[in-house]
PDB file of C-alpha atoms in Angstrom:
ATOM      1  CA  UNK Y   1      78.850  23.713-144.864  1.00 79.00           C
ATOM      2  CA  UNK Y   2      81.031  21.083-146.492  1.00 82.00           C
ATOM      3  CA  UNK Y   3      78.961  18.246-145.023  1.00 84.00           C
ATOM      4  CA  UNK Y   4      76.053  19.419-147.198  1.00 90.00           C
ATOM      5  CA  UNK Y   5      77.999  19.812-150.450  1.00 91.00           C
ATOM      6  CA  UNK Y   6      76.756  16.407-151.631  1.00 94.00           C
ATOM      7  CA  UNK Y   7      73.184  17.648-151.906  1.00 96.00           C
ATOM      8  CA  UNK Y   8      71.692  17.709-155.425  1.00 95.00           C
ATOM      9  CA  UNK Y   9      72.248  21.001-157.282  1.00 95.00           C
ATOM     10  CA  UNK Y  10      74.352  22.415-154.454  1.00 94.00           C
ATOM     11  CA  UNK Y  11      76.611  23.955-157.091  1.00 93.00           C
ATOM     12  CA  UNK Y  12      73.759  26.177-158.275  1.00 95.00           C
ATOM     13  CA  UNK Y  13      73.487  27.956-154.920  1.00 95.00           C
ATOM     14  CA  UNK Y  14      74.638  31.576-154.992  1.00 96.00           C
ATOM     15  CA  UNK Y  15      76.037  32.744-151.661  1.00 95.00           C
ATOM     16  CA  UNK Y  16      75.295  36.433-151.131  1.00 96.00           C
ATOM     17  CA  UNK Y  17      78.453  37.196-149.157  1.00 92.00           C
ATOM     18  CA  UNK Y  18      80.596  35.743-151.952  1.00 94.00           C
ATOM     19  CA  UNK Y  19      78.708  37.021-155.025  1.00 96.00           C
ATOM     20  CA  UNK Y  20      76.860  40.107-153.862  1.00 96.00           C
ATOM     21  CA  UNK Y  21      76.479  41.784-157.248  1.00 96.00           C
ATOM     22  CA  UNK Y  22      75.122  38.664-158.930  1.00 97.00           C
ATOM     23  CA  UNK Y  23      72.792  37.907-156.030  1.00 97.00           C
ATOM     24  CA  UNK Y  24      71.480  41.480-155.930  1.00 97.00           C
ATOM     25  CA  UNK Y  25      70.734  41.358-159.669  1.00 97.00           C
ATOM     26  CA  UNK Y  26      68.798  38.111-159.313  1.00 98.00           C
ATOM     27  CA  UNK Y  27      66.768  39.485-156.398  1.00 98.00           C
ATOM     28  CA  UNK Y  28      65.981  42.673-158.313  1.00 97.00           C
ATOM     29  CA  UNK Y  29      64.873  40.786-161.432  1.00 97.00           C
ATOM     30  CA  UNK Y  30      62.899  38.047-159.657  1.00 98.00           C
ATOM     31  CA  UNK Y  31      59.140  37.794-160.083  1.00 98.00           C
ATOM     32  CA  UNK Y  32      58.712  35.666-156.955  1.00 98.00           C
ATOM     33  CA  UNK Y  33      60.966  35.154-153.914  1.00 98.00           C
ATOM     34  CA  UNK Y  34      60.562  32.249-151.508  1.00 98.00           C
ATOM     35  CA  UNK Y  35      61.763  32.936-147.961  1.00 98.00           C
ATOM     36  CA  UNK Y  36      62.415  29.606-146.257  1.00 97.00           C
ATOM     37  CA  UNK Y  37      63.027  28.920-142.571  1.00 96.00           C
ATOM     38  CA  UNK Y  38      63.142  32.554-141.469  1.00 94.00           C
ATOM     39  CA  UNK Y  39      60.355  35.023-140.796  1.00 93.00           C
ATOM     40  CA  UNK Y  40      62.110  38.342-140.360  1.00 93.00           C
ATOM     41  CA  UNK Y  41      64.372  39.940-142.954  1.00 95.00           C
ATOM     42  CA  UNK Y  42      66.998  40.876-140.386  1.00 91.00           C
ATOM     43  CA  UNK Y  43      67.865  37.159-140.249  1.00 89.00           C
ATOM     44  CA  UNK Y  44      69.505  37.424-143.677  1.00 94.00           C
ATOM     45  CA  UNK Y  45      71.425  40.608-142.816  1.00 90.00           C
ATOM     46  CA  UNK Y  46      72.210  42.927-145.773  1.00 94.00           C
ATOM     47  CA  UNK Y  47      70.326  40.704-148.185  1.00 97.00           C
ATOM     48  CA  UNK Y  48      67.159  41.425-146.235  1.00 96.00           C
ATOM     49  CA  UNK Y  49      66.908  45.031-147.377  1.00 96.00           C
ATOM     50  CA  UNK Y  50      67.350  43.980-151.007  1.00 97.00           C
ATOM     51  CA  UNK Y  51      64.524  41.473-150.609  1.00 98.00           C
ATOM     52  CA  UNK Y  52      62.346  44.087-148.913  1.00 97.00           C
ATOM     53  CA  UNK Y  53      62.884  46.557-151.757  1.00 97.00           C
ATOM     54  CA  UNK Y  54      62.338  44.011-154.521  1.00 97.00           C
ATOM     55  CA  UNK Y  55      59.138  44.220-156.532  1.00 97.00           C
ATOM     56  CA  UNK Y  56      58.720  40.449-156.537  1.00 98.00           C
ATOM     57  CA  UNK Y  57      55.914  38.662-154.741  1.00 98.00           C
ATOM     58  CA  UNK Y  58      57.278  37.193-151.522  1.00 98.00           C
ATOM     59  CA  UNK Y  59      56.297  33.803-150.128  1.00 98.00           C
ATOM     60  CA  UNK Y  60      57.214  32.922-146.544  1.00 98.00           C
ATOM     61  CA  UNK Y  61      57.435  29.240-145.606  1.00 98.00           C
ATOM     62  CA  UNK Y  62      58.422  29.044-141.960  1.00 97.00           C
ATOM     63  CA  UNK Y  63      57.766  27.606-138.504  1.00 95.00           C
ATOM     64  CA  UNK Y  64      59.198  30.233-136.126  1.00 92.00           C
ATOM     65  CA  UNK Y  65      57.278  32.485-133.758  1.00 88.00           C
ATOM     66  CA  UNK Y  66      56.280  36.101-134.429  1.00 88.00           C
ATOM     67  CA  UNK Y  67      56.732  36.558-138.191  1.00 93.00           C
ATOM     68  CA  UNK Y  68      57.444  39.978-139.640  1.00 94.00           C
ATOM     69  CA  UNK Y  69      54.826  41.339-142.019  1.00 95.00           C
ATOM     70  CA  UNK Y  70      56.838  41.561-145.258  1.00 96.00           C
ATOM     71  CA  UNK Y  71      55.330  38.704-147.284  1.00 97.00           C
ATOM     72  CA  UNK Y  72      52.501  38.482-149.807  1.00 97.00           C
ATOM     73  CA  UNK Y  73      51.701  34.838-149.072  1.00 97.00           C
ATOM     74  CA  UNK Y  74      52.460  32.858-145.933  1.00 97.00           C
ATOM     75  CA  UNK Y  75      52.604  29.115-145.299  1.00 97.00           C
ATOM     76  CA  UNK Y  76      53.408  29.214-141.600  1.00 97.00           C
ATOM     77  CA  UNK Y  77      52.955  26.717-138.801  1.00 97.00           C
ATOM     78  CA  UNK Y  78      54.828  26.902-135.491  1.00 94.00           C
ATOM     79  CA  UNK Y  79      53.956  23.281-134.780  1.00 95.00           C
ATOM     80  CA  UNK Y  80      55.889  22.014-137.792  1.00 97.00           C
ATOM     81  CA  UNK Y  81      59.198  20.373-136.925  1.00 95.00           C
ATOM     82  CA  UNK Y  82      60.977  21.765-139.983  1.00 97.00           C
ATOM     83  CA  UNK Y  83      60.594  24.278-142.774  1.00 97.00           C
ATOM     84  CA  UNK Y  84      61.206  21.379-145.174  1.00 98.00           C
ATOM     85  CA  UNK Y  85      58.065  19.717-143.798  1.00 98.00           C
ATOM     86  CA  UNK Y  86      56.121  22.828-144.776  1.00 98.00           C
ATOM     87  CA  UNK Y  87      57.758  22.901-148.219  1.00 98.00           C
ATOM     88  CA  UNK Y  88      56.558  19.325-148.740  1.00 98.00           C
ATOM     89  CA  UNK Y  89      53.063  20.318-147.622  1.00 98.00           C
ATOM     90  CA  UNK Y  90      53.157  23.385-149.891  1.00 97.00           C
ATOM     91  CA  UNK Y  91      54.096  21.300-152.930  1.00 98.00           C
ATOM     92  CA  UNK Y  92      51.700  18.433-152.259  1.00 98.00           C
ATOM     93  CA  UNK Y  93      48.663  20.207-150.822  1.00 96.00           C
ATOM     94  CA  UNK Y  94      48.882  23.824-151.998  1.00 94.00           C
ATOM     95  CA  UNK Y  95      50.350  23.349-155.473  1.00 95.00           C
ATOM     96  CA  UNK Y  96      48.940  19.817-155.816  1.00 95.00           C
ATOM     97  CA  UNK Y  97      52.150  18.851-157.591  1.00 95.00           C
ATOM     98  CA  UNK Y  98      53.404  15.728-155.844  1.00 95.00           C
ATOM     99  CA  UNK Y  99      54.652  14.520-159.224  1.00 96.00           C
ATOM    100  CA  UNK Y 100      57.193  17.346-159.035  1.00 95.00           C
ATOM    101  CA  UNK Y 101      58.953  15.661-156.114  1.00 98.00           C
ATOM    102  CA  UNK Y 102      61.611  13.607-157.883  1.00 98.00           C
ATOM    103  CA  UNK Y 103      64.484  11.782-156.182  1.00 98.00           C
ATOM    104  CA  UNK Y 104      66.615  14.933-155.868  1.00 98.00           C
ATOM    105  CA  UNK Y 105      63.787  16.977-154.341  1.00 98.00           C
ATOM    106  CA  UNK Y 106      62.864  14.118-152.005  1.00 98.00           C
ATOM    107  CA  UNK Y 107      66.486  13.840-150.848  1.00 98.00           C
ATOM    108  CA  UNK Y 108      66.703  17.554-150.079  1.00 98.00           C
ATOM    109  CA  UNK Y 109      63.381  17.622-148.230  1.00 99.00           C
ATOM    110  CA  UNK Y 110      64.266  14.521-146.215  1.00 99.00           C
ATOM    111  CA  UNK Y 111      67.592  16.122-145.254  1.00 98.00           C
ATOM    112  CA  UNK Y 112      65.845  19.284-144.089  1.00 98.00           C
ATOM    113  CA  UNK Y 113      63.332  17.391-141.978  1.00 98.00           C
ATOM    114  CA  UNK Y 114      65.968  15.072-140.516  1.00 97.00           C
ATOM    115  CA  UNK Y 115      68.333  17.855-139.454  1.00 94.00           C
ATOM    116  CA  UNK Y 116      65.702  20.291-138.162  1.00 93.00           C
ATOM    117  CA  UNK Y 117      63.982  17.587-136.114  1.00 93.00           C
ATOM    118  CA  UNK Y 118      67.221  16.390-134.514  1.00 89.00           C
ATOM    119  CA  UNK Y 119      66.965  13.108-136.417  1.00 94.00           C
ATOM    120  CA  UNK Y 120      63.258  12.874-135.531  1.00 95.00           C
ATOM    121  CA  UNK Y 121      63.838  13.004-131.787  1.00 89.00           C
ATOM    122  CA  UNK Y 122      62.134  16.298-130.896  1.00 88.00           C
ATOM    123  CA  UNK Y 123      58.561  16.489-129.635  1.00 88.00           C
ATOM    124  CA  UNK Y 124      57.490  18.204-132.857  1.00 91.00           C
ATOM    125  CA  UNK Y 125      58.378  15.069-134.867  1.00 94.00           C
ATOM    126  CA  UNK Y 126      54.819  13.776-134.883  1.00 97.00           C
ATOM    127  CA  UNK Y 127      53.434  10.676-136.546  1.00 98.00           C
ATOM    128  CA  UNK Y 128      52.563  12.857-139.541  1.00 97.00           C
ATOM    129  CA  UNK Y 129      56.232  13.812-139.884  1.00 98.00           C
ATOM    130  CA  UNK Y 130      57.153  10.129-139.996  1.00 98.00           C
ATOM    131  CA  UNK Y 131      54.519   9.579-142.687  1.00 98.00           C
ATOM    132  CA  UNK Y 132      56.022  12.411-144.730  1.00 98.00           C
ATOM    133  CA  UNK Y 133      59.499  10.932-144.252  1.00 98.00           C
ATOM    134  CA  UNK Y 134      58.221   7.538-145.390  1.00 98.00           C
ATOM    135  CA  UNK Y 135      56.656   9.140-148.455  1.00 98.00           C
ATOM    136  CA  UNK Y 136      59.955  10.864-149.301  1.00 99.00           C
ATOM    137  CA  UNK Y 137      61.749   7.521-148.997  1.00 99.00           C
ATOM    138  CA  UNK Y 138      59.192   6.013-151.375  1.00 98.00           C
ATOM    139  CA  UNK Y 139      59.913   8.906-153.740  1.00 98.00           C
ATOM    140  CA  UNK Y 140      63.612   8.092-153.814  1.00 98.00           C
ATOM    141  CA  UNK Y 141      65.305   9.571-150.738  1.00 98.00           C
ATOM    142  CA  UNK Y 142      67.975   7.111-149.578  1.00 98.00           C
ATOM    143  CA  UNK Y 143      67.693   7.783-145.863  1.00 98.00           C
ATOM    144  CA  UNK Y 144      70.712   5.750-144.767  1.00 97.00           C
ATOM    145  CA  UNK Y 145      73.003   7.500-147.255  1.00 97.00           C
ATOM    146  CA  UNK Y 146      71.670  10.903-146.216  1.00 98.00           C
ATOM    147  CA  UNK Y 147      72.265  10.211-142.522  1.00 96.00           C
ATOM    148  CA  UNK Y 148      75.785   9.005-143.230  1.00 96.00           C
ATOM    149  CA  UNK Y 149      76.593  12.014-145.422  1.00 95.00           C
ATOM    150  CA  UNK Y 150      75.385  14.497-142.800  1.00 93.00           C
ATOM    151  CA  UNK Y 151      76.362  12.921-139.479  1.00 91.00           C
ATOM    152  CA  UNK Y 152      79.126  10.402-140.236  1.00 92.00           C
ATOM    153  CA  UNK Y 153      81.303  12.481-142.519  1.00 89.00           C
ATOM    154  CA  UNK Y 154      83.253  14.811-140.220  1.00 88.00           C
ATOM    155  CA  UNK Y 155      86.695  16.132-141.048  1.00 90.00           C
ATOM    156  CA  UNK Y 156      89.487  15.342-138.602  1.00 94.00           C
ATOM    157  CA  UNK Y 157      89.652  19.028-137.643  1.00 94.00           C
ATOM    158  CA  UNK Y 158      85.929  19.131-136.916  1.00 93.00           C
ATOM    159  CA  UNK Y 159      86.111  16.054-134.698  1.00 95.00           C
ATOM    160  CA  UNK Y 160      89.131  17.390-132.808  1.00 96.00           C
ATOM    161  CA  UNK Y 161      87.308  20.709-132.376  1.00 97.00           C
ATOM    162  CA  UNK Y 162      84.343  18.901-130.829  1.00 97.00           C
ATOM    163  CA  UNK Y 163      86.652  17.006-128.484  1.00 97.00           C
ATOM    164  CA  UNK Y 164      88.361  20.245-127.466  1.00 98.00           C
ATOM    165  CA  UNK Y 165      85.024  21.926-126.723  1.00 98.00           C
ATOM    166  CA  UNK Y 166      83.889  19.057-124.520  1.00 98.00           C
ATOM    167  CA  UNK Y 167      87.163  18.547-122.650  1.00 98.00           C
ATOM    168  CA  UNK Y 168      88.364  22.146-122.328  1.00 98.00           C
ATOM    169  CA  UNK Y 169      85.462  24.551-122.807  1.00 98.00           C
ATOM    170  CA  UNK Y 170      82.467  22.882-121.190  1.00 99.00           C
ATOM    171  CA  UNK Y 171      81.271  24.504-117.969  1.00 98.00           C
ATOM    172  CA  UNK Y 172      78.481  22.872-115.979  1.00 99.00           C
ATOM    173  CA  UNK Y 173      76.660  25.062-113.459  1.00 98.00           C
ATOM    174  CA  UNK Y 174      74.797  22.556-111.317  1.00 98.00           C
ATOM    175  CA  UNK Y 175      73.149  25.248-109.211  1.00 98.00           C
ATOM    176  CA  UNK Y 176      71.088  26.168-112.263  1.00 98.00           C
ATOM    177  CA  UNK Y 177      71.149  22.854-114.165  1.00 99.00           C
ATOM    178  CA  UNK Y 178      72.894  24.698-116.977  1.00 99.00           C
ATOM    179  CA  UNK Y 179      75.865  23.967-119.223  1.00 99.00           C
ATOM    180  CA  UNK Y 180      77.831  26.508-121.258  1.00 99.00           C
ATOM    181  CA  UNK Y 181      80.459  26.148-123.972  1.00 99.00           C
ATOM    182  CA  UNK Y 182      82.218  29.321-125.120  1.00 98.00           C
ATOM    183  CA  UNK Y 183      84.587  29.501-128.085  1.00 98.00           C
ATOM    184  CA  UNK Y 184      86.922  32.302-129.195  1.00 98.00           C
ATOM    185  CA  UNK Y 185      87.821  33.359-132.741  1.00 97.00           C
ATOM    186  CA  UNK Y 186      91.350  32.124-132.118  1.00 97.00           C
ATOM    187  CA  UNK Y 187      90.072  28.676-131.186  1.00 98.00           C
ATOM    188  CA  UNK Y 188      87.926  28.519-134.316  1.00 97.00           C
ATOM    189  CA  UNK Y 189      90.977  29.411-136.389  1.00 96.00           C
ATOM    190  CA  UNK Y 190      93.200  26.904-134.611  1.00 97.00           C
ATOM    191  CA  UNK Y 191      90.919  24.051-135.601  1.00 96.00           C
ATOM    192  CA  UNK Y 192      90.341  25.434-139.115  1.00 94.00           C
ATOM    193  CA  UNK Y 193      86.653  25.697-138.318  1.00 92.00           C
ATOM    194  CA  UNK Y 194      84.349  26.075-141.301  1.00 86.00           C
ATOM    195  CA  UNK Y 195      80.745  27.202-141.548  1.00 81.00           C
ATOM    196  CA  UNK Y 196      78.616  24.550-139.889  1.00 85.00           C
ATOM    197  CA  UNK Y 197      81.367  23.042-137.740  1.00 89.00           C
ATOM    198  CA  UNK Y 198      79.735  24.346-134.557  1.00 94.00           C
ATOM    199  CA  UNK Y 199      76.369  22.877-135.564  1.00 90.00           C
ATOM    200  CA  UNK Y 200      75.145  20.415-132.958  1.00 91.00           C
ATOM    201  CA  UNK Y 201      77.878  21.099-130.395  1.00 96.00           C
ATOM    202  CA  UNK Y 202      75.386  22.634-127.969  1.00 97.00           C
ATOM    203  CA  UNK Y 203      73.365  19.407-127.976  1.00 95.00           C
ATOM    204  CA  UNK Y 204      76.229  17.557-126.300  1.00 97.00           C
ATOM    205  CA  UNK Y 205      76.058  20.017-123.412  1.00 98.00           C
ATOM    206  CA  UNK Y 206      72.292  19.553-123.170  1.00 97.00           C
ATOM    207  CA  UNK Y 207      72.677  15.757-123.111  1.00 97.00           C
ATOM    208  CA  UNK Y 208      74.326  15.850-119.668  1.00 98.00           C
ATOM    209  CA  UNK Y 209      72.147  14.208-117.038  1.00 98.00           C
ATOM    210  CA  UNK Y 210      70.168  16.845-115.129  1.00 97.00           C
ATOM    211  CA  UNK Y 211      70.969  19.759-117.463  1.00 98.00           C
ATOM    212  CA  UNK Y 212      67.879  21.699-118.545  1.00 98.00           C
ATOM    213  CA  UNK Y 213      69.528  24.607-120.345  1.00 98.00           C
ATOM    214  CA  UNK Y 214      72.623  24.695-122.552  1.00 99.00           C
ATOM    215  CA  UNK Y 215      74.319  27.441-124.524  1.00 99.00           C
ATOM    216  CA  UNK Y 216      77.057  27.539-127.125  1.00 98.00           C
ATOM    217  CA  UNK Y 217      78.512  31.043-127.220  1.00 98.00           C
ATOM    218  CA  UNK Y 218      80.836  31.680-130.162  1.00 98.00           C
ATOM    219  CA  UNK Y 219      82.959  34.717-130.984  1.00 98.00           C
ATOM    220  CA  UNK Y 220      82.655  35.505-134.688  1.00 95.00           C
ATOM    221  CA  UNK Y 221      84.419  38.186-136.709  1.00 89.00           C
ATOM    222  CA  UNK Y 222      81.635  40.743-136.347  1.00 88.00           C
ATOM    223  CA  UNK Y 223      79.654  39.658-133.279  1.00 95.00           C
ATOM    224  CA  UNK Y 224      79.138  36.997-130.656  1.00 98.00           C
ATOM    225  CA  UNK Y 225      76.496  34.397-131.512  1.00 97.00           C
ATOM    226  CA  UNK Y 226      74.538  32.177-129.156  1.00 98.00           C
ATOM    227  CA  UNK Y 227      72.841  28.835-129.737  1.00 97.00           C
ATOM    228  CA  UNK Y 228      70.589  27.993-126.803  1.00 98.00           C
ATOM    229  CA  UNK Y 229      68.809  24.701-126.163  1.00 97.00           C
ATOM    230  CA  UNK Y 230      66.496  23.561-123.377  1.00 97.00           C
ATOM    231  CA  UNK Y 231      64.396  20.614-122.291  1.00 95.00           C
ATOM    232  CA  UNK Y 232      60.737  20.375-121.336  1.00 93.00           C
ATOM    233  CA  UNK Y 233      58.842  23.631-121.070  1.00 94.00           C
ATOM    234  CA  UNK Y 234      61.824  25.872-120.317  1.00 97.00           C
ATOM    235  CA  UNK Y 235      61.696  28.861-122.740  1.00 96.00           C
ATOM    236  CA  UNK Y 236      65.088  29.130-124.434  1.00 97.00           C
ATOM    237  CA  UNK Y 237      63.534  31.504-126.954  1.00 95.00           C
ATOM    238  CA  UNK Y 238      62.469  33.901-124.191  1.00 96.00           C
ATOM    239  CA  UNK Y 239      66.061  34.341-123.021  1.00 97.00           C
ATOM    240  CA  UNK Y 240      67.295  34.925-126.566  1.00 97.00           C
ATOM    241  CA  UNK Y 241      64.559  37.408-127.380  1.00 94.00           C
ATOM    242  CA  UNK Y 242      64.727  39.318-124.102  1.00 96.00           C
ATOM    243  CA  UNK Y 243      68.499  39.616-123.775  1.00 97.00           C
ATOM    244  CA  UNK Y 244      70.246  38.734-127.035  1.00 97.00           C
ATOM    245  CA  UNK Y 245      68.245  40.213-129.928  1.00 92.00           C
ATOM    246  CA  UNK Y 246      67.112  36.785-131.052  1.00 92.00           C
ATOM    247  CA  UNK Y 247      64.396  34.215-130.710  1.00 90.00           C
ATOM    248  CA  UNK Y 248      63.338  30.890-132.133  1.00 89.00           C
ATOM    249  CA  UNK Y 249      61.545  27.881-130.713  1.00 90.00           C
ATOM    250  CA  UNK Y 250      60.856  27.074-127.078  1.00 92.00           C
ATOM    251  CA  UNK Y 251      63.618  24.470-126.904  1.00 93.00           C
ATOM    252  CA  UNK Y 252      65.918  25.732-129.664  1.00 93.00           C
ATOM    253  CA  UNK Y 253      66.747  29.390-130.091  1.00 94.00           C
ATOM    254  CA  UNK Y 254      69.541  31.751-131.013  1.00 95.00           C
ATOM    255  CA  UNK Y 255      70.772  35.266-130.489  1.00 95.00           C
ATOM    256  CA  UNK Y 256      73.673  37.644-130.986  1.00 96.00           C
ATOM    257  CA  UNK Y 257      75.499  40.431-129.202  1.00 97.00           C
ATOM    258  CA  UNK Y 258      77.948  43.175-130.111  1.00 96.00           C
ATOM    259  CA  UNK Y 259      79.650  42.865-126.707  1.00 97.00           C
ATOM    260  CA  UNK Y 260      82.968  41.049-126.126  1.00 98.00           C
ATOM    261  CA  UNK Y 261      82.778  37.294-125.615  1.00 98.00           C
ATOM    262  CA  UNK Y 262      83.596  37.305-121.899  1.00 98.00           C
ATOM    263  CA  UNK Y 263      80.912  39.926-121.244  1.00 98.00           C
ATOM    264  CA  UNK Y 264      78.315  37.894-123.118  1.00 98.00           C
ATOM    265  CA  UNK Y 265      79.212  34.759-121.152  1.00 98.00           C
ATOM    266  CA  UNK Y 266      78.963  36.650-117.858  1.00 98.00           C
ATOM    267  CA  UNK Y 267      75.670  38.224-118.904  1.00 98.00           C
ATOM    268  CA  UNK Y 268      74.243  34.811-119.740  1.00 98.00           C
ATOM    269  CA  UNK Y 269      75.297  33.489-116.344  1.00 98.00           C
ATOM    270  CA  UNK Y 270      73.785  36.484-114.566  1.00 98.00           C
ATOM    271  CA  UNK Y 271      70.422  35.797-116.194  1.00 97.00           C
ATOM    272  CA  UNK Y 272      70.197  32.304-114.711  1.00 98.00           C
ATOM    273  CA  UNK Y 273      69.148  33.499-111.255  1.00 98.00           C
ATOM    274  CA  UNK Y 274      66.007  35.004-112.795  1.00 97.00           C
ATOM    275  CA  UNK Y 275      65.017  31.557-114.085  1.00 98.00           C
ATOM    276  CA  UNK Y 276      66.302  29.481-111.178  1.00 97.00           C
ATOM    277  CA  UNK Y 277      62.922  28.186-110.055  1.00 96.00           C
ATOM    278  CA  UNK Y 278      62.168  26.905-113.550  1.00 96.00           C
ATOM    279  CA  UNK Y 279      65.619  25.431-114.031  1.00 97.00           C
ATOM    280  CA  UNK Y 280      65.640  23.428-110.816  1.00 94.00           C
ATOM    281  CA  UNK Y 281      61.985  22.365-110.934  1.00 84.00           C
TER     282      UNK Y 281
END
């Protein structure tokens, strides 16, 4: 996403979908592969099979439920608020190499923790997470600049897209304390939507007073993708796993479907009756 292009060494990142041959060569020749913030190889699509076949040792650093058994070493904790928190812990406590966290590394880790914790507002952002954040600031992360670069740096098209979603596409179903935003491919194109432009949109739906469950359902070129959020103990991940080939955390999950957008939206609505007692509790 363009709002992350400022991050140190961003230019060194090789995107598999854009440089498949180069990426495949690097995977094949690697001696060690770190798998960060995912725990099943299907999450990285075609790249997953290349990683599976590679002779390299594989290290999983992740905080999602039900990891696949493909790794040689695992640093995994479902109570962590962010994979970046676990990377920090891996460097400091496993490798005992805190000196290796320079300003650039601290900035990247702080960004990962900030974004994955919803700017430290989720329940998983414990006092220990704040201590880690403070340590990263001491190591050079300029927290105010990072927040501004990520959250206060939207393009005009992205802001207009958000306004359109909230004024034209938001549907609130009070009977089930649920809010849904659905977006077509044509609408994404109209607002020149880039990767990452839909990030966070679902949280606006969840912020409505009384809403316990929110979904952003987006038609992509190859499939329909869902971002589902919930409050309290309502299991957003259960819905995604059971009905939409996905999963995630209790309050933040995702899924996908090969069905047309309108069918996916209707299917999501039909599921709500099953969870009505939990949604209106």
